[in-house]
PDB file of C-alpha atoms in Angstrom:
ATOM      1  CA  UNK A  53     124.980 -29.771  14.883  1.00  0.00           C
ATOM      2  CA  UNK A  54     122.953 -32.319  12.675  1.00  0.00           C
ATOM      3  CA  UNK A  55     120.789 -32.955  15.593  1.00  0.00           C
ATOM      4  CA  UNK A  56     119.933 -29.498  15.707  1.00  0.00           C
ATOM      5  CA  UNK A  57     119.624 -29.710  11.852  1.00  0.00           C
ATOM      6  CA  UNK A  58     116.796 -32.365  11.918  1.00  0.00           C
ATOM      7  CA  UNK A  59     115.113 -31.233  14.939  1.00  0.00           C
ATOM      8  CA  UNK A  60     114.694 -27.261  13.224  1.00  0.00           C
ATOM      9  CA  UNK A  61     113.445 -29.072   9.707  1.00  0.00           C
ATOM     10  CA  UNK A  62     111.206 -31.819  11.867  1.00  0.00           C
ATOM     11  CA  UNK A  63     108.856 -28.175  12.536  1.00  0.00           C
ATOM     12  CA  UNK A  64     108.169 -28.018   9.559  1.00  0.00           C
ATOM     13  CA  UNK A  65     105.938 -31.271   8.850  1.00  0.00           C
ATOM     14  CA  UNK A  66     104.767 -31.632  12.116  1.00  0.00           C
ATOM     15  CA  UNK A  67     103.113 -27.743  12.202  1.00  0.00           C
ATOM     16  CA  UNK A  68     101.931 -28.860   8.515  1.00  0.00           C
ATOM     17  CA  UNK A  69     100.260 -32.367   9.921  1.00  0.00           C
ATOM     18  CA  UNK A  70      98.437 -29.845  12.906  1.00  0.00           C
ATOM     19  CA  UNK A  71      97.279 -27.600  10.077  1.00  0.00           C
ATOM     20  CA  UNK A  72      95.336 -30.249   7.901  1.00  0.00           C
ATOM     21  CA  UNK A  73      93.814 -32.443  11.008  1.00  0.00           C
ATOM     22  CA  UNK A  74      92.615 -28.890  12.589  1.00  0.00           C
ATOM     23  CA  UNK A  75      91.168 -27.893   8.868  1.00  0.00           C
ATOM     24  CA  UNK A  76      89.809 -31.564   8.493  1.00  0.00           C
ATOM     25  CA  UNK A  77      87.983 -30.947  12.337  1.00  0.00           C
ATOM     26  CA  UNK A  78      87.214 -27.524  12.421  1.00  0.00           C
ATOM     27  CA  UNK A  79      87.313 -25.659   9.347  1.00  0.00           C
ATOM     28  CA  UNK A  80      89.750 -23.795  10.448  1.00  0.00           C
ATOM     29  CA  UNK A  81      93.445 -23.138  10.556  1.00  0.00           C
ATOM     30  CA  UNK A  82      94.622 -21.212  13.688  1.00  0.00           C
ATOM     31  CA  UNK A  83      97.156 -18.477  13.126  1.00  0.00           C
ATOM     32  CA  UNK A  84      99.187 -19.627  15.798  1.00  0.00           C
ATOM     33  CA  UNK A  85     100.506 -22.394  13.046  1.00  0.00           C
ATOM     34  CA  UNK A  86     101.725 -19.854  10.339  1.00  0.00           C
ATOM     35  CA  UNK A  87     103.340 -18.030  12.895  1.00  0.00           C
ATOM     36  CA  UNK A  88     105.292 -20.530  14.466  1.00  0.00           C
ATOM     37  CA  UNK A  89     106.624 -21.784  11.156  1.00  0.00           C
ATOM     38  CA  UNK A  90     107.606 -18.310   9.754  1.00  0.00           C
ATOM     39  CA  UNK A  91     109.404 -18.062  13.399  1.00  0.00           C
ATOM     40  CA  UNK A  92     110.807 -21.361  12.720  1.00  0.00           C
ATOM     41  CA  UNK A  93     112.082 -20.525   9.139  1.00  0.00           C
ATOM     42  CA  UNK A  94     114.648 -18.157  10.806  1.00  0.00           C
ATOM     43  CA  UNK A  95     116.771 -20.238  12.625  1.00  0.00           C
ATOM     44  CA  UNK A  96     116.332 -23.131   9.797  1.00  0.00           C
ATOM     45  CA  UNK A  97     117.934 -20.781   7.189  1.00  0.00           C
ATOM     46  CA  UNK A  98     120.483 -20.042   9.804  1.00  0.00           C
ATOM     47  CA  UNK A  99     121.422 -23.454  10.874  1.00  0.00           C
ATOM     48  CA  UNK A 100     120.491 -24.992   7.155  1.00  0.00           C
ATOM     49  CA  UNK A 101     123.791 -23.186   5.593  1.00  0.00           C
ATOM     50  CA  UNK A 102     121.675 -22.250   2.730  1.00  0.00           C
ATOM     51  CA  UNK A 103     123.501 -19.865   0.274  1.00  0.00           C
ATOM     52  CA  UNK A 104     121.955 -16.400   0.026  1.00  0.00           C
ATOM     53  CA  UNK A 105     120.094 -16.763  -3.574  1.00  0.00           C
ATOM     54  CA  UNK A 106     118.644 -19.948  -2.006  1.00  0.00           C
ATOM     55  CA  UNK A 107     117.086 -17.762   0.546  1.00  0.00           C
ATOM     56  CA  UNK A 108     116.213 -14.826  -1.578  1.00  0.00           C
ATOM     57  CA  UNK A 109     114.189 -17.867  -3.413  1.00  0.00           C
ATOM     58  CA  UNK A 110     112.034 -18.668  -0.522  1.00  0.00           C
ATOM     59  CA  UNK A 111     111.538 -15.449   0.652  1.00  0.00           C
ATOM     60  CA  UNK A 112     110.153 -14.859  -2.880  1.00  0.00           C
ATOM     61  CA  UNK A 113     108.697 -17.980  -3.545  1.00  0.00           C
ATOM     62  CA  UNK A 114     106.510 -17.222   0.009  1.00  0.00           C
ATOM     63  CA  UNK A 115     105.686 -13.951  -1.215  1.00  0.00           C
ATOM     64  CA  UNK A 116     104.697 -15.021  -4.638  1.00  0.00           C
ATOM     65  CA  UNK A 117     102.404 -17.655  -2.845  1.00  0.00           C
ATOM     66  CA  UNK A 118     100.974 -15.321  -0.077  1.00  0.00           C
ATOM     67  CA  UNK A 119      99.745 -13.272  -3.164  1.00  0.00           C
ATOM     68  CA  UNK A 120      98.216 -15.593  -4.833  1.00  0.00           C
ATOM     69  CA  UNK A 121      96.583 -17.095  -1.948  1.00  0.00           C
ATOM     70  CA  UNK A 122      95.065 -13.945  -1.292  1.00  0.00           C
ATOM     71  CA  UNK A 123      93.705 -14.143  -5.041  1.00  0.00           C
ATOM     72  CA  UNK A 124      92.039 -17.280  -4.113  1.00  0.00           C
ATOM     73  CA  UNK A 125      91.032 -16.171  -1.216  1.00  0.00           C
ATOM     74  CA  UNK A 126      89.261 -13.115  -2.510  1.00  0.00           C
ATOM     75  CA  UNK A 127      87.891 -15.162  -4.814  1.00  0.00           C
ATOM     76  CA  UNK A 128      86.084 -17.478  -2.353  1.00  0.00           C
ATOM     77  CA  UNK A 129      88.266 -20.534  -3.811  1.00  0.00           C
ATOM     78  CA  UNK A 130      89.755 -21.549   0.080  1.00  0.00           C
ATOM     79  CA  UNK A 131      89.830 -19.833   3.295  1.00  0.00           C
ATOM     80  CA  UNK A 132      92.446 -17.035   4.628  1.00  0.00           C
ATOM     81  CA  UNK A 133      93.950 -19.959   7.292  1.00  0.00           C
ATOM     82  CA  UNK A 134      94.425 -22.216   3.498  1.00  0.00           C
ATOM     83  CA  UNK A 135      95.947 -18.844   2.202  1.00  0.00           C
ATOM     84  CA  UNK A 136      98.168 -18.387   4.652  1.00  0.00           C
ATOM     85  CA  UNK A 137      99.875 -22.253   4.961  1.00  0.00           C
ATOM     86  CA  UNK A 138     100.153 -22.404   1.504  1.00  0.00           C
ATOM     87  CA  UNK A 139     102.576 -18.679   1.848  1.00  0.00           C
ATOM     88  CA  UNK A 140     104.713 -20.408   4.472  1.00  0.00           C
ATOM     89  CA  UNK A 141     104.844 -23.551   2.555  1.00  0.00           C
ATOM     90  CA  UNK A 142     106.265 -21.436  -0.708  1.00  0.00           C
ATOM     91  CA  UNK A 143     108.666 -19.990   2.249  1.00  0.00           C
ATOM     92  CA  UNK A 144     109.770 -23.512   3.483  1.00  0.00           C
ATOM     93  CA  UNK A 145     110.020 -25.094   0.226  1.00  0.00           C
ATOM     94  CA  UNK A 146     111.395 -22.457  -2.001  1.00  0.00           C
ATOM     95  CA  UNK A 147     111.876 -22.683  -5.282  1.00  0.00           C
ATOM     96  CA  UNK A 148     111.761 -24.888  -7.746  1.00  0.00           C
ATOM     97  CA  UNK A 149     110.391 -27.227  -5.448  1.00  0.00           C
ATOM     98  CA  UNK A 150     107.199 -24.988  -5.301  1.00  0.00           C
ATOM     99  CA  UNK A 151     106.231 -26.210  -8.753  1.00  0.00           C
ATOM    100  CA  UNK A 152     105.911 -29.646  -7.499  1.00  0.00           C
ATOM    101  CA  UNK A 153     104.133 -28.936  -4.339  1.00  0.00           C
ATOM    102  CA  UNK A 154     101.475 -27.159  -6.225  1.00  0.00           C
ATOM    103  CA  UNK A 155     100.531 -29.870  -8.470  1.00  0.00           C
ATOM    104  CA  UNK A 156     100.500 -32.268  -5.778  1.00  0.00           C
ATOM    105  CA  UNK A 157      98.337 -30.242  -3.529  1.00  0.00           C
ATOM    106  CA  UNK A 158      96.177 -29.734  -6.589  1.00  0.00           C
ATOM    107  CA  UNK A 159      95.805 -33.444  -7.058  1.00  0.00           C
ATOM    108  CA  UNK A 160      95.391 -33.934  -3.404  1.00  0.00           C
ATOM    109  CA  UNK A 161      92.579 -31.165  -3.207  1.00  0.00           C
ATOM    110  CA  UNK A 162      90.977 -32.932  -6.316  1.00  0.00           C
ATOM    111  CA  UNK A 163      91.194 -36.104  -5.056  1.00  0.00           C
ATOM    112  CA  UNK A 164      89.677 -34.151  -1.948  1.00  0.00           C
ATOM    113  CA  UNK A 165      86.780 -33.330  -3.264  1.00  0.00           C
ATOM    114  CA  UNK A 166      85.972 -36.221  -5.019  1.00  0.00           C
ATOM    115  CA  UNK A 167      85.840 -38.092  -1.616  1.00  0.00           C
ATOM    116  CA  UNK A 168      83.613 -35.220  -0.138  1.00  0.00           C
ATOM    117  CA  UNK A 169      81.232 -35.537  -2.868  1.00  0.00           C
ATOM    118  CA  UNK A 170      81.048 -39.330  -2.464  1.00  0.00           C
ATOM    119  CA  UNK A 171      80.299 -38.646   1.660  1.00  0.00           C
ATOM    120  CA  UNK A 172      78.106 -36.065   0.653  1.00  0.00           C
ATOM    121  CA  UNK A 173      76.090 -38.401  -1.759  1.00  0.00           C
ATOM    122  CA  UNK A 174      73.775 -40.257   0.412  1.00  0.00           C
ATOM    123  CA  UNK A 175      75.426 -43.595   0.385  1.00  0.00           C
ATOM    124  CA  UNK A 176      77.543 -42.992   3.597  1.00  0.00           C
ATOM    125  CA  UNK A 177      74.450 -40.962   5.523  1.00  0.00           C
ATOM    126  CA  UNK A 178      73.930 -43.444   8.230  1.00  0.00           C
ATOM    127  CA  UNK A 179      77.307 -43.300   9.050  1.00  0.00           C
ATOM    128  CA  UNK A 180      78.040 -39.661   8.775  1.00  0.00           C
ATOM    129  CA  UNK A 181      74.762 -39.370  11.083  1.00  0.00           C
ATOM    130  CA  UNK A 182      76.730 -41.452  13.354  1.00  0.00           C
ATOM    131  CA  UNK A 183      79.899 -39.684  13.242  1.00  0.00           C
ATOM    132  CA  UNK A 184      81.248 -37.244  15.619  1.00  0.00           C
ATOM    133  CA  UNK A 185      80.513 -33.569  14.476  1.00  0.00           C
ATOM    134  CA  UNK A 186      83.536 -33.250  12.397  1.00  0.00           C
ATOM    135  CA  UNK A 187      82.154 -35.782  10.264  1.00  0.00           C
ATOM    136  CA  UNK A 188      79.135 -34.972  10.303  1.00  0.00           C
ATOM    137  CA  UNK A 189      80.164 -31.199   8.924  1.00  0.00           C
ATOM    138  CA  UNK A 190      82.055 -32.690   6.504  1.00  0.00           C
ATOM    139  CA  UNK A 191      79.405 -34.767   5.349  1.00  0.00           C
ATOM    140  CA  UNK A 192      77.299 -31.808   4.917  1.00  0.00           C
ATOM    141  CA  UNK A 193      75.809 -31.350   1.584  1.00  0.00           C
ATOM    142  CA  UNK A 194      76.950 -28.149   0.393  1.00  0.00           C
ATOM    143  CA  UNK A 195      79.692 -27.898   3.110  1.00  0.00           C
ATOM    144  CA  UNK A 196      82.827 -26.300   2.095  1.00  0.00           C
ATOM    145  CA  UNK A 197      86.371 -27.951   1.670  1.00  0.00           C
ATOM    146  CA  UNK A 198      89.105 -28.093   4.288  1.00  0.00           C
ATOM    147  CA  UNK A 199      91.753 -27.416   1.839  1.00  0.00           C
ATOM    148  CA  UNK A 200      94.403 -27.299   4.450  1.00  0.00           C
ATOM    149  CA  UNK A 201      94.494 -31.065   3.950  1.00  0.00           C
ATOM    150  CA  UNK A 202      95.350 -30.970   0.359  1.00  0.00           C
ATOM    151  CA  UNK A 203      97.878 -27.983   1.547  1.00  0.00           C
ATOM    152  CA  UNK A 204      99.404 -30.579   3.881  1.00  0.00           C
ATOM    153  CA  UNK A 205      99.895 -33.438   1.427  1.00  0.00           C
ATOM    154  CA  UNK A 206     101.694 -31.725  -1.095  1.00  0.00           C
ATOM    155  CA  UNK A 207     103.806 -29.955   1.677  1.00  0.00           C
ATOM    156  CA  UNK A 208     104.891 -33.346   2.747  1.00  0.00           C
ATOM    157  CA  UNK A 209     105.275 -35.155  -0.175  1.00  0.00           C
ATOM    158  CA  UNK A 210     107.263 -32.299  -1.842  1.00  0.00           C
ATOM    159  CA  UNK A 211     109.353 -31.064   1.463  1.00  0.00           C
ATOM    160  CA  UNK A 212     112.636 -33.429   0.418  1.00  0.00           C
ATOM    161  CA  UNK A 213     112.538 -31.221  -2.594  1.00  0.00           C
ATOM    162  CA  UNK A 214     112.718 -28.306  -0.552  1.00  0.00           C
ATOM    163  CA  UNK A 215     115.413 -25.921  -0.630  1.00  0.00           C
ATOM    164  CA  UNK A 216     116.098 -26.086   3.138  1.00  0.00           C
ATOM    165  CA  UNK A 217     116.007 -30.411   3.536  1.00  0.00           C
ATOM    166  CA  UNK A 218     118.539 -29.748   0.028  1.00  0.00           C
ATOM    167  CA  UNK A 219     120.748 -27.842   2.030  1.00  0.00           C
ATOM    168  CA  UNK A 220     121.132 -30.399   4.932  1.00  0.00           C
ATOM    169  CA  UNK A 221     121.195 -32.949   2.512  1.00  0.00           C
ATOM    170  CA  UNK A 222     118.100 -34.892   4.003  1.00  0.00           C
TER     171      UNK A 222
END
């Protein structure tokens, strides 16, 4: 049964990981990632012996974060793929663990930019001109930011805090 445990909550990073490498290469975060981790949630809860209010908490906590990411979306602040993994990352997680996740993925999206702005100075042109694509889109000046990254390392760092690893005692 712990098998199963681990396997169910070993979704969640890995379809988190996918999300900020294809962000980081393509600008984009396919829906097919969002999906299969709200699909995944299910049987996680199920198998996670979560109690009830600890559920009612994600579900919540996802909601709360699917509306604000549509703020920021609306907004132009990050991109509707950005909007929708940080909703099923406030689903995973749950709360209070949200808190935690936000401030790490705003550190990690600061620390983010910094590092684009420092491609996109001039120093590193030779070797952005010799990159593959990816690179050289993200050296860009004026390019946007593949926020999914940031997403992705406060998901990870802040997923033992989550309400579901809590539950199976990871």
């Amino acid at each position: 049964m712990q098998i199963l445990q681990f396997t169910l909550l070993l979704v969640f990073p890995a379809l988190v990981v996918i999300g900020g490498l294809k962000d980081l290469t393509s600008y984009t975060i396919p829906n097919w990632i969002s999906l299969a981790l709200i699909a995944a949630f299910v049987p996680a809860v199920l198998i996670s012996g979560a109690a009830p209010s600890a559920i009612g908490l994600c579900l919540a906590t996802g909601a709360c974060a699917l509306a604000a990411g549509m703020g920021m979306f609306a907004a132009g602040w990050i991109g509707g793929g950005d909007a929708k993994l940080l909703a099923v990352c406030g689903l995973w997680l749950g709360w209070p663990a949200v808190l935690p996740f936000l401030l790490v993925t705003g550190l990690a999206g600061g620390a983010l930019t910094l590092g684009l702005l420092s491609l996109r100075s001039g120093w590193f042109a030779p070797i952005v001109a010799g990159g593959p694509a990816w690179v050289r889109r993200l050296g860009a000046e004026g390019g946007d930011i593949p926020y999914g990254v940031a997403i992705a390392v406060g998901a990870l760092a802040t997923f033992p805090q989550g309400a579901l690893a809590l539950a199976i005692g990871v």
